[in-house]
mmCIF file of C-alpha atoms in Angstrom:
data_model
loop_
_atom_site.group_PDB
_atom_site.id
_atom_site.type_symbol
_atom_site.label_atom_id
_atom_site.label_comp_id
_atom_site.label_asym_id
_atom_site.label_seq_id
_atom_site.Cartn_x
_atom_site.Cartn_y
_atom_site.Cartn_z
ATOM 1 C CA MET Y 1 -7.655 23.605 2.831
ATOM 2 C CA LYS Y 2 -5.326 24.353 5.699
ATOM 3 C CA ARG Y 3 -4.088 21.441 7.781
ATOM 4 C CA LYS Y 4 -4.339 21.572 11.541
ATOM 5 C CA GLU Y 5 -0.998 21.412 13.300
ATOM 6 C CA LEU Y 6 -0.934 18.549 15.789
ATOM 7 C CA THR Y 7 0.759 18.798 19.130
ATOM 8 C CA GLN Y 8 3.136 16.074 20.268
ATOM 9 C CA GLU Y 9 0.494 15.002 22.800
ATOM 10 C CA GLU Y 10 -2.157 14.615 20.076
ATOM 11 C CA ILE Y 11 0.241 12.595 17.933
ATOM 12 C CA GLU Y 12 1.062 10.291 20.843
ATOM 13 C CA ARG Y 13 -2.665 9.820 21.605
ATOM 14 C CA ARG Y 14 -3.331 8.853 17.990
ATOM 15 C CA ILE Y 15 -0.415 6.423 17.958
ATOM 16 C CA GLU Y 16 -1.700 4.820 21.172
ATOM 17 C CA LYS Y 17 -5.119 4.293 19.533
ATOM 18 C CA ILE Y 18 -3.511 2.723 16.483
ATOM 19 C CA ASN Y 19 -1.293 0.456 18.573
ATOM 20 C CA ALA Y 20 -4.334 -0.658 20.597
ATOM 21 C CA ILE Y 21 -6.031 -2.066 17.496
ATOM 22 C CA GLU Y 22 -5.745 -5.832 17.362
ATOM 23 C CA ALA Y 23 -3.687 -7.107 14.439
ATOM 24 C CA GLU Y 24 -5.600 -8.790 11.625
ATOM 25 C CA GLU Y 25 -4.801 -12.346 10.646
ATOM 26 C CA PRO Y 26 -4.184 -12.846 6.923
ATOM 27 C CA THR Y 27 -6.899 -14.742 5.064
ATOM 28 C CA GLU Y 28 -6.255 -17.735 2.816
ATOM 29 C CA LYS Y 29 -6.589 -15.371 -0.152
ATOM 30 C CA ASP Y 30 -3.948 -13.066 1.379
ATOM 31 C CA LEU Y 31 -1.563 -15.961 1.981
ATOM 32 C CA ALA Y 32 -2.024 -17.186 -1.587
ATOM 33 C CA ALA Y 33 -1.299 -13.679 -2.918
ATOM 34 C CA PHE Y 34 1.851 -13.454 -0.767
ATOM 35 C CA ALA Y 35 3.044 -16.828 -2.062
ATOM 36 C CA GLU Y 36 2.397 -15.762 -5.672
ATOM 37 C CA ALA Y 37 4.257 -12.495 -5.126
ATOM 38 C CA GLU Y 38 7.275 -14.372 -3.755
ATOM 39 C CA LYS Y 39 7.539 -16.230 -7.080
ATOM 40 C CA GLU Y 40 7.807 -12.999 -9.076
ATOM 41 C CA ASP Y 41 11.205 -11.834 -10.271
ATOM 42 C CA PRO Y 42 11.791 -8.147 -9.474
ATOM 43 C CA ALA Y 43 14.060 -7.950 -12.523
ATOM 44 C CA GLU Y 44 10.974 -8.436 -14.694
ATOM 45 C CA ALA Y 45 9.179 -5.421 -13.225
ATOM 46 C CA ILE Y 46 8.264 -2.597 -15.582
ATOM 47 C CA THR Y 47 7.360 1.020 -14.977
ATOM 48 C CA LEU Y 48 3.861 2.351 -15.372
ATOM 49 C CA SER Y 49 4.872 4.226 -18.507
ATOM 50 C CA GLU Y 50 6.359 1.029 -20.001
ATOM 51 C CA TYR Y 51 3.121 -0.821 -19.177
ATOM 52 C CA LYS Y 52 1.034 1.898 -20.825
ATOM 53 C CA ALA Y 53 3.271 1.825 -23.915
ATOM 54 C CA GLN Y 54 2.918 -1.963 -24.161
ATOM 55 C CA ARG Y 55 -0.848 -1.717 -23.738
ATOM 56 C CA GLU Y 56 -1.104 0.997 -26.367
ATOM 57 C CA HIS Y 57 1.084 -1.024 -28.757
ATOM 58 C CA SER Y 58 -1.083 -4.132 -28.289
ATOM 59 C CA ARG Y 59 -4.227 -2.153 -29.181
ATOM 60 C CA ASN Y 60 -2.818 -1.143 -32.577
#
């Protein structure tokens, strides 16, 4: 499927539409998720392949 090339004018029109959309306020659930994420230590993050290996190991 070939993509349509956009002109600069079309891009600017699309950006104007996006910028005109009113920002959403986070819900209580969103705020709770943000707070939980702040507690996480990035040093404990694992890759997807590490996660899959751990999951596979736990099944055996």
